[in-house]
Amino acid sequence: MAESTQTPAAVRNPSAYGWCAWHENYARGVRLIRVIEQGSGPSPALFACPSCRMAYDLVPLDDQS
Ligand SMILES: [Zn+2]
């Protein structure tokens, strides 16, 4: 299974398993919190797990506006 990139489809999966940028480890149920606009770099998007979203009061991009 190829999973070298994070696709928008995976971003919208509420049970997605991925990298939490806040506690810096893999976790289940990560959501896209912020997209970093930059020309280079391996991680243009920041994901947070449910625990970190609660701890840091983070709102997923899909739930904003
Ligand atoms: Zn976390």
JSON list of N, CA and C and ligand atoms in Angstrom, two decimals:
[
{"chain": "A", "resi": 1, "resn": "MET", "atom": "N", "xyz": [0.84, -1.19, 0.00]},
{"chain": "A", "resi": 1, "resn": "MET", "atom": "CA", "xyz": [0.00, 0.00, 0.00]},
{"chain": "A", "resi": 1, "resn": "MET", "atom": "C", "xyz": [0.87, 1.24, 0.00]},
{"chain": "A", "resi": 2, "resn": "ALA", "atom": "N", "xyz": [0.66, 2.11, -0.96]},
{"chain": "A", "resi": 2, "resn": "ALA", "atom": "CA", "xyz": [1.42, 3.34, -1.03]},
{"chain": "A", "resi": 2, "resn": "ALA", "atom": "C", "xyz": [0.78, 4.42, -0.17]},
{"chain": "A", "resi": 3, "resn": "GLU", "atom": "N", "xyz": [1.56, 4.96, 0.75]},
{"chain": "A", "resi": 3, "resn": "GLU", "atom": "CA", "xyz": [1.03, 6.02, 1.60]},
{"chain": "A", "resi": 3, "resn": "GLU", "atom": "C", "xyz": [2.12, 7.06, 1.85]},
{"chain": "A", "resi": 4, "resn": "SER", "atom": "N", "xyz": [2.76, 7.49, 0.77]},
{"chain": "A", "resi": 4, "resn": "SER", "atom": "CA", "xyz": [3.86, 8.43, 0.90]},
{"chain": "A", "resi": 4, "resn": "SER", "atom": "C", "xyz": [3.35, 9.85, 1.06]},
{"chain": "A", "resi": 5, "resn": "THR", "atom": "N", "xyz": [2.13, 10.11, 0.63]},
{"chain": "A", "resi": 5, "resn": "THR", "atom": "CA", "xyz": [1.61, 11.46, 0.73]},
{"chain": "A", "resi": 5, "resn": "THR", "atom": "C", "xyz": [0.28, 11.46, 1.47]},
{"chain": "A", "resi": 6, "resn": "GLN", "atom": "N", "xyz": [-0.07, 12.60, 2.03]},
{"chain": "A", "resi": 6, "resn": "GLN", "atom": "CA", "xyz": [-1.34, 12.74, 2.73]},
{"chain": "A", "resi": 6, "resn": "GLN", "atom": "C", "xyz": [-2.34, 13.36, 1.78]},
{"chain": "A", "resi": 7, "resn": "THR", "atom": "N", "xyz": [-3.35, 12.61, 1.43]},
{"chain": "A", "resi": 7, "resn": "THR", "atom": "CA", "xyz": [-4.32, 13.08, 0.45]},
{"chain": "A", "resi": 7, "resn": "THR", "atom": "C", "xyz": [-5.50, 13.75, 1.14]},
{"chain": "A", "resi": 8, "resn": "PRO", "atom": "N", "xyz": [-6.19, 14.63, 0.43]},
{"chain": "A", "resi": 8, "resn": "PRO", "atom": "CA", "xyz": [-7.40, 15.25, 1.01]},
{"chain": "A", "resi": 8, "resn": "PRO", "atom": "C", "xyz": [-8.42, 14.22, 1.46]},
{"chain": "A", "resi": 9, "resn": "ALA", "atom": "N", "xyz": [-8.50, 13.10, 0.77]},
{"chain": "A", "resi": 9, "resn": "ALA", "atom": "CA", "xyz": [-9.45, 12.06, 1.17]},
{"chain": "A", "resi": 9, "resn": "ALA", "atom": "C", "xyz": [-9.12, 11.53, 2.55]},
{"chain": "A", "resi": 10, "resn": "ALA", "atom": "N", "xyz": [-7.85, 11.34, 2.82]},
{"chain": "A", "resi": 10, "resn": "ALA", "atom": "CA", "xyz": [-7.44, 10.83, 4.12]},
{"chain": "A", "resi": 10, "resn": "ALA", "atom": "C", "xyz": [-7.67, 11.90, 5.19]},
{"chain": "A", "resi": 11, "resn": "VAL", "atom": "N", "xyz": [-7.51, 13.15, 4.81]},
{"chain": "A", "resi": 11, "resn": "VAL", "atom": "CA", "xyz": [-7.70, 14.24, 5.75]},
{"chain": "A", "resi": 11, "resn": "VAL", "atom": "C", "xyz": [-9.12, 14.24, 6.30]},
{"chain": "A", "resi": 12, "resn": "ARG", "atom": "N", "xyz": [-10.06, 13.93, 5.42]},
{"chain": "A", "resi": 12, "resn": "ARG", "atom": "CA", "xyz": [-11.46, 14.02, 5.83]},
{"chain": "A", "resi": 12, "resn": "ARG", "atom": "C", "xyz": [-11.95, 12.75, 6.50]},
{"chain": "A", "resi": 13, "resn": "ASN", "atom": "N", "xyz": [-11.09, 11.78, 6.64]},
{"chain": "A", "resi": 13, "resn": "ASN", "atom": "CA", "xyz": [-11.49, 10.56, 7.32]},
{"chain": "A", "resi": 13, "resn": "ASN", "atom": "C", "xyz": [-11.36, 10.74, 8.83]},
{"chain": "A", "resi": 14, "resn": "PRO", "atom": "N", "xyz": [-12.45, 10.73, 9.56]},
{"chain": "A", "resi": 14, "resn": "PRO", "atom": "CA", "xyz": [-12.40, 11.02, 10.99]},
{"chain": "A", "resi": 14, "resn": "PRO", "atom": "C", "xyz": [-11.63, 9.98, 11.78]},
{"chain": "A", "resi": 15, "resn": "SER", "atom": "N", "xyz": [-11.48, 8.79, 11.23]},
{"chain": "A", "resi": 15, "resn": "SER", "atom": "CA", "xyz": [-10.75, 7.74, 11.95]},
{"chain": "A", "resi": 15, "resn": "SER", "atom": "C", "xyz": [-9.36, 7.56, 11.37]},
{"chain": "A", "resi": 16, "resn": "ALA", "atom": "N", "xyz": [-8.86, 8.62, 10.72]},
{"chain": "A", "resi": 16, "resn": "ALA", "atom": "CA", "xyz": [-7.57, 8.53, 10.07]},
{"chain": "A", "resi": 16, "resn": "ALA", "atom": "C", "xyz": [-6.46, 8.29, 11.08]},
{"chain": "A", "resi": 17, "resn": "TYR", "atom": "N", "xyz": [-5.51, 7.47, 10.68]},
{"chain": "A", "resi": 17, "resn": "TYR", "atom": "CA", "xyz": [-4.34, 7.21, 11.51]},
{"chain": "A", "resi": 17, "resn": "TYR", "atom": "C", "xyz": [-3.17, 7.97, 10.92]},
{"chain": "A", "resi": 18, "resn": "GLY", "atom": "N", "xyz": [-2.58, 8.85, 11.70]},
{"chain": "A", "resi": 18, "resn": "GLY", "atom": "CA", "xyz": [-1.51, 9.66, 11.15]},
{"chain": "A", "resi": 18, "resn": "GLY", "atom": "C", "xyz": [-0.68, 10.32, 12.22]},
{"chain": "A", "resi": 19, "resn": "TRP", "atom": "N", "xyz": [0.13, 11.26, 11.78]},
{"chain": "A", "resi": 19, "resn": "TRP", "atom": "CA", "xyz": [1.10, 11.92, 12.64]},
{"chain": "A", "resi": 19, "resn": "TRP", "atom": "C", "xyz": [0.46, 13.11, 13.34]},
{"chain": "A", "resi": 20, "resn": "CYS", "atom": "N", "xyz": [0.51, 13.12, 14.65]},
{"chain": "A", "resi": 20, "resn": "CYS", "atom": "CA", "xyz": [0.05, 14.28, 15.42]},
{"chain": "A", "resi": 20, "resn": "CYS", "atom": "C", "xyz": [1.23, 15.21, 15.62]},
{"chain": "A", "resi": 21, "resn": "ALA", "atom": "N", "xyz": [1.11, 16.43, 15.10]},
{"chain": "A", "resi": 21, "resn": "ALA", "atom": "CA", "xyz": [2.22, 17.39, 15.16]},
{"chain": "A", "resi": 21, "resn": "ALA", "atom": "C", "xyz": [2.37, 17.99, 16.54]},
{"chain": "A", "resi": 22, "resn": "TRP", "atom": "N", "xyz": [1.39, 17.80, 17.40]},
{"chain": "A", "resi": 22, "resn": "TRP", "atom": "CA", "xyz": [1.44, 18.45, 18.72]},
{"chain": "A", "resi": 22, "resn": "TRP", "atom": "C", "xyz": [2.16, 17.59, 19.75]},
{"chain": "A", "resi": 23, "resn": "HIS", "atom": "N", "xyz": [1.85, 16.30, 19.80]},
{"chain": "A", "resi": 23, "resn": "HIS", "atom": "CA", "xyz": [2.62, 15.47, 20.73]},
{"chain": "A", "resi": 23, "resn": "HIS", "atom": "C", "xyz": [3.68, 14.65, 19.98]},
{"chain": "A", "resi": 24, "resn": "GLU", "atom": "N", "xyz": [3.80, 14.93, 18.67]},
{"chain": "A", "resi": 24, "resn": "GLU", "atom": "CA", "xyz": [4.87, 14.38, 17.85]},
{"chain": "A", "resi": 24, "resn": "GLU", "atom": "C", "xyz": [4.95, 12.86, 17.92]},
{"chain": "A", "resi": 25, "resn": "ASN", "atom": "N", "xyz": [3.82, 12.25, 17.58]},
{"chain": "A", "resi": 25, "resn": "ASN", "atom": "CA", "xyz": [3.79, 10.80, 17.48]},
{"chain": "A", "resi": 25, "resn": "ASN", "atom": "C", "xyz": [2.57, 10.43, 16.65]},
{"chain": "A", "resi": 26, "resn": "TYR", "atom": "N", "xyz": [2.50, 9.15, 16.27]},
{"chain": "A", "resi": 26, "resn": "TYR", "atom": "CA", "xyz": [1.35, 8.71, 15.50]},
{"chain": "A", "resi": 26, "resn": "TYR", "atom": "C", "xyz": [0.17, 8.46, 16.42]},
{"chain": "A", "resi": 27, "resn": "ALA", "atom": "N", "xyz": [-1.01, 8.76, 15.89]},
{"chain": "A", "resi": 27, "resn": "ALA", "atom": "CA", "xyz": [-2.21, 8.58, 16.68]},
{"chain": "A", "resi": 27, "resn": "ALA", "atom": "C", "xyz": [-3.39, 8.30, 15.77]},
{"chain": "A", "resi": 28, "resn": "ARG", "atom": "N", "xyz": [-4.43, 7.72, 16.33]},
{"chain": "A", "resi": 28, "resn": "ARG", "atom": "CA", "xyz": [-5.64, 7.46, 15.55]},
{"chain": "A", "resi": 28, "resn": "ARG", "atom": "C", "xyz": [-6.61, 8.63, 15.70]},
{"chain": "A", "resi": 29, "resn": "GLY", "atom": "N", "xyz": [-7.31, 8.92, 14.62]},
{"chain": "A", "resi": 29, "resn": "GLY", "atom": "CA", "xyz": [-8.32, 9.97, 14.68]},
{"chain": "A", "resi": 29, "resn": "GLY", "atom": "C", "xyz": [-7.78, 11.36, 14.50]},
{"chain": "A", "resi": 30, "resn": "VAL", "atom": "N", "xyz": [-6.62, 11.49, 13.85]},
{"chain": "A", "resi": 30, "resn": "VAL", "atom": "CA", "xyz": [-6.06, 12.82, 13.65]},
{"chain": "A", "resi": 30, "resn": "VAL", "atom": "C", "xyz": [-6.91, 13.59, 12.65]},
{"chain": "A", "resi": 31, "resn": "ARG", "atom": "N", "xyz": [-6.95, 14.91, 12.85]},
{"chain": "A", "resi": 31, "resn": "ARG", "atom": "CA", "xyz": [-7.68, 15.80, 11.94]},
{"chain": "A", "resi": 31, "resn": "ARG", "atom": "C", "xyz": [-6.75, 16.90, 11.48]},
{"chain": "A", "resi": 32, "resn": "LEU", "atom": "N", "xyz": [-7.00, 17.40, 10.27]},
{"chain": "A", "resi": 32, "resn": "LEU", "atom": "CA", "xyz": [-6.18, 18.49, 9.74]},
{"chain": "A", "resi": 32, "resn": "LEU", "atom": "C", "xyz": [-6.53, 19.78, 10.49]},
{"chain": "A", "resi": 33, "resn": "ILE", "atom": "N", "xyz": [-5.53, 20.38, 11.08]},
{"chain": "A", "resi": 33, "resn": "ILE", "atom": "CA", "xyz": [-5.74, 21.61, 11.85]},
{"chain": "A", "resi": 33, "resn": "ILE", "atom": "C", "xyz": [-5.29, 22.84, 11.07]},
{"chain": "A", "resi": 34, "resn": "ARG", "atom": "N", "xyz": [-4.14, 22.72, 10.43]},
{"chain": "A", "resi": 34, "resn": "ARG", "atom": "CA", "xyz": [-3.53, 23.90, 9.82]},
{"chain": "A", "resi": 34, "resn": "ARG", "atom": "C", "xyz": [-2.71, 23.47, 8.62]},
{"chain": "A", "resi": 35, "resn": "VAL", "atom": "N", "xyz": [-2.74, 24.29, 7.57]},
{"chain": "A", "resi": 35, "resn": "VAL", "atom": "CA", "xyz": [-1.91, 24.04, 6.39]},
{"chain": "A", "resi": 35, "resn": "VAL", "atom": "C", "xyz": [-0.86, 25.14, 6.31]},
{"chain": "A", "resi": 36, "resn": "ILE", "atom": "N", "xyz": [0.37, 24.73, 6.26]},
{"chain": "A", "resi": 36, "resn": "ILE", "atom": "CA", "xyz": [1.47, 25.69, 6.19]},
{"chain": "A", "resi": 36, "resn": "ILE", "atom": "C", "xyz": [1.77, 26.00, 4.73]},
{"chain": "A", "resi": 37, "resn": "GLU", "atom": "N", "xyz": [1.65, 27.25, 4.38]},
{"chain": "A", "resi": 37, "resn": "GLU", "atom": "CA", "xyz": [1.92, 27.68, 3.01]},
{"chain": "A", "resi": 37, "resn": "GLU", "atom": "C", "xyz": [3.41, 27.89, 2.85]},
{"chain": "A", "resi": 38, "resn": "GLN", "atom": "N", "xyz": [4.05, 26.96, 2.16]},
{"chain": "A", "resi": 38, "resn": "GLN", "atom": "CA", "xyz": [5.48, 27.10, 1.93]},
{"chain": "A", "resi": 38, "resn": "GLN", "atom": "C", "xyz": [5.85, 26.35, 0.67]},
{"chain": "A", "resi": 39, "resn": "GLY", "atom": "N", "xyz": [6.93, 26.81, 0.02]},
{"chain": "A", "resi": 39, "resn": "GLY", "atom": "CA", "xyz": [7.32, 26.23, -1.25]},
{"chain": "A", "resi": 39, "resn": "GLY", "atom": "C", "xyz": [8.02, 24.90, -1.10]},
{"chain": "A", "resi": 40, "resn": "SER", "atom": "N", "xyz": [8.64, 24.67, 0.07]},
{"chain": "A", "resi": 40, "resn": "SER", "atom": "CA", "xyz": [9.37, 23.43, 0.26]},
{"chain": "A", "resi": 40, "resn": "SER", "atom": "C", "xyz": [9.14, 22.90, 1.66]},
{"chain": "A", "resi": 41, "resn": "GLY", "atom": "N", "xyz": [9.57, 21.67, 1.91]},
{"chain": "A", "resi": 41, "resn": "GLY", "atom": "CA", "xyz": [9.37, 21.08, 3.23]},
{"chain": "A", "resi": 41, "resn": "GLY", "atom": "C", "xyz": [8.49, 19.86, 3.14]},
{"chain": "A", "resi": 42, "resn": "PRO", "atom": "N", "xyz": [8.74, 18.90, 3.97]},
{"chain": "A", "resi": 42, "resn": "PRO", "atom": "CA", "xyz": [8.04, 17.61, 3.89]},
{"chain": "A", "resi": 42, "resn": "PRO", "atom": "C", "xyz": [6.65, 17.62, 4.52]},
{"chain": "A", "resi": 43, "resn": "SER", "atom": "N", "xyz": [6.33, 18.60, 5.38]},
{"chain": "A", "resi": 43, "resn": "SER", "atom": "CA", "xyz": [5.05, 18.54, 6.08]},
{"chain": "A", "resi": 43, "resn": "SER", "atom": "C", "xyz": [4.28, 19.84, 5.92]},
{"chain": "A", "resi": 44, "resn": "PRO", "atom": "N", "xyz": [3.55, 20.00, 4.81]},
{"chain": "A", "resi": 44, "resn": "PRO", "atom": "CA", "xyz": [2.79, 21.22, 4.59]},
{"chain": "A", "resi": 44, "resn": "PRO", "atom": "C", "xyz": [1.52, 21.30, 5.43]},
{"chain": "A", "resi": 45, "resn": "ALA", "atom": "N", "xyz": [1.14, 20.19, 6.06]},
{"chain": "A", "resi": 45, "resn": "ALA", "atom": "CA", "xyz": [-0.09, 20.18, 6.83]},
{"chain": "A", "resi": 45, "resn": "ALA", "atom": "C", "xyz": [0.17, 19.68, 8.24]},
{"chain": "A", "resi": 46, "resn": "LEU", "atom": "N", "xyz": [-0.55, 20.27, 9.21]},
{"chain": "A", "resi": 46, "resn": "LEU", "atom": "CA", "xyz": [-0.42, 19.86, 10.60]},
{"chain": "A", "resi": 46, "resn": "LEU", "atom": "C", "xyz": [-1.68, 19.14, 11.05]},
{"chain": "A", "resi": 47, "resn": "PHE", "atom": "N", "xyz": [-1.49, 17.96, 11.60]},
{"chain": "A", "resi": 47, "resn": "PHE", "atom": "CA", "xyz": [-2.62, 17.18, 12.09]},
{"chain": "A", "resi": 47, "resn": "PHE", "atom": "C", "xyz": [-2.54, 17.06, 13.60]},
{"chain": "A", "resi": 48, "resn": "ALA", "atom": "N", "xyz": [-3.69, 16.94, 14.24]},
{"chain": "A", "resi": 48, "resn": "ALA", "atom": "CA", "xyz": [-3.72, 16.78, 15.70]},
{"chain": "A", "resi": 48, "resn": "ALA", "atom": "C", "xyz": [-4.69, 15.66, 16.07]},
{"chain": "A", "resi": 49, "resn": "CYS", "atom": "N", "xyz": [-4.31, 14.89, 17.08]},
{"chain": "A", "resi": 49, "resn": "CYS", "atom": "CA", "xyz": [-5.14, 13.80, 17.57]},
{"chain": "A", "resi": 49, "resn": "CYS", "atom": "C", "xyz": [-6.23, 14.37, 18.49]},
{"chain": "A", "resi": 50, "resn": "PRO", "atom": "N", "xyz": [-7.24, 13.59, 18.80]},
{"chain": "A", "resi": 50, "resn": "PRO", "atom": "CA", "xyz": [-8.34, 14.09, 19.66]},
{"chain": "A", "resi": 50, "resn": "PRO", "atom": "C", "xyz": [-7.85, 14.61, 21.01]},
{"chain": "A", "resi": 51, "resn": "SER", "atom": "N", "xyz": [-6.88, 13.95, 21.61]},
{"chain": "A", "resi": 51, "resn": "SER", "atom": "CA", "xyz": [-6.38, 14.38, 22.92]},
{"chain": "A", "resi": 51, "resn": "SER", "atom": "C", "xyz": [-5.73, 15.75, 22.84]},
{"chain": "A", "resi": 52, "resn": "CYS", "atom": "N", "xyz": [-4.92, 15.96, 21.82]},
{"chain": "A", "resi": 52, "resn": "CYS", "atom": "CA", "xyz": [-4.25, 17.25, 21.67]},
{"chain": "A", "resi": 52, "resn": "CYS", "atom": "C", "xyz": [-5.24, 18.34, 21.27]},
{"chain": "A", "resi": 53, "resn": "ARG", "atom": "N", "xyz": [-6.25, 17.99, 20.47]},
{"chain": "A", "resi": 53, "resn": "ARG", "atom": "CA", "xyz": [-7.25, 19.00, 20.10]},
{"chain": "A", "resi": 53, "resn": "ARG", "atom": "C", "xyz": [-7.96, 19.51, 21.34]},
{"chain": "A", "resi": 54, "resn": "MET", "atom": "N", "xyz": [-8.21, 18.58, 22.28]},
{"chain": "A", "resi": 54, "resn": "MET", "atom": "CA", "xyz": [-8.87, 18.98, 23.51]},
{"chain": "A", "resi": 54, "resn": "MET", "atom": "C", "xyz": [-7.92, 19.77, 24.41]},
{"chain": "A", "resi": 55, "resn": "ALA", "atom": "N", "xyz": [-6.67, 19.31, 24.48]},
{"chain": "A", "resi": 55, "resn": "ALA", "atom": "CA", "xyz": [-5.70, 19.93, 25.38]},
{"chain": "A", "resi": 55, "resn": "ALA", "atom": "C", "xyz": [-5.34, 21.34, 24.91]},
{"chain": "A", "resi": 56, "resn": "TYR", "atom": "N", "xyz": [-5.25, 21.53, 23.60]},
{"chain": "A", "resi": 56, "resn": "TYR", "atom": "CA", "xyz": [-4.80, 22.82, 23.07]},
{"chain": "A", "resi": 56, "resn": "TYR", "atom": "C", "xyz": [-5.93, 23.63, 22.45]},
{"chain": "A", "resi": 57, "resn": "ASP", "atom": "N", "xyz": [-7.16, 23.13, 22.59]},
{"chain": "A", "resi": 57, "resn": "ASP", "atom": "CA", "xyz": [-8.33, 23.84, 22.07]},
{"chain": "A", "resi": 57, "resn": "ASP", "atom": "C", "xyz": [-8.20, 24.10, 20.58]},
{"chain": "A", "resi": 58, "resn": "LEU", "atom": "N", "xyz": [-7.89, 23.05, 19.83]},
{"chain": "A", "resi": 58, "resn": "LEU", "atom": "CA", "xyz": [-7.68, 23.16, 18.39]},
{"chain": "A", "resi": 58, "resn": "LEU", "atom": "C", "xyz": [-8.98, 22.84, 17.66]},
{"chain": "A", "resi": 59, "resn": "VAL", "atom": "N", "xyz": [-9.23, 23.58, 16.59]},
{"chain": "A", "resi": 59, "resn": "VAL", "atom": "CA", "xyz": [-10.43, 23.36, 15.79]},
{"chain": "A", "resi": 59, "resn": "VAL", "atom": "C", "xyz": [-10.00, 22.87, 14.40]},
{"chain": "A", "resi": 60, "resn": "PRO", "atom": "N", "xyz": [-10.47, 21.70, 13.99]},
{"chain": "A", "resi": 60, "resn": "PRO", "atom": "CA", "xyz": [-10.12, 21.20, 12.66]},
{"chain": "A", "resi": 60, "resn": "PRO", "atom": "C", "xyz": [-10.58, 22.16, 11.56]},
{"chain": "A", "resi": 61, "resn": "LEU", "atom": "N", "xyz": [-9.82, 22.21, 10.48]},
{"chain": "A", "resi": 61, "resn": "LEU", "atom": "CA", "xyz": [-10.15, 23.11, 9.38]},
{"chain": "A", "resi": 61, "resn": "LEU", "atom": "C", "xyz": [-11.56, 22.88, 8.86]},
{"chain": "A", "resi": 62, "resn": "ASP", "atom": "N", "xyz": [-11.98, 21.62, 8.82]},
{"chain": "A", "resi": 62, "resn": "ASP", "atom": "CA", "xyz": [-13.31, 21.31, 8.30]},
{"chain": "A", "resi": 62, "resn": "ASP", "atom": "C", "xyz": [-14.41, 21.89, 9.17]},
{"chain": "A", "resi": 63, "resn": "ASP", "atom": "N", "xyz": [-14.11, 22.12, 10.46]},
{"chain": "A", "resi": 63, "resn": "ASP", "atom": "CA", "xyz": [-15.12, 22.61, 11.37]},
{"chain": "A", "resi": 63, "resn": "ASP", "atom": "C", "xyz": [-15.10, 24.12, 11.52]},
{"chain": "A", "resi": 64, "resn": "GLN", "atom": "N", "xyz": [-14.17, 24.78, 10.82]},
{"chain": "A", "resi": 64, "resn": "GLN", "atom": "CA", "xyz": [-14.07, 26.23, 10.93]},
{"chain": "A", "resi": 64, "resn": "GLN", "atom": "C", "xyz": [-14.94, 26.92, 9.90]},
{"chain": "A", "resi": 65, "resn": "SER", "atom": "N", "xyz": [-15.21, 28.19, 10.14]},
{"chain": "A", "resi": 65, "resn": "SER", "atom": "CA", "xyz": [-16.00, 29.05, 9.27]},
{"chain": "A", "resi": 65, "resn": "SER", "atom": "C", "xyz": [-17.41, 28.55, 9.03]},
{"chain": "B", "resi": 1, "resn": "ZN", "atom": "ZN", "xyz": [-1.59, 14.46, 19.81]}
]
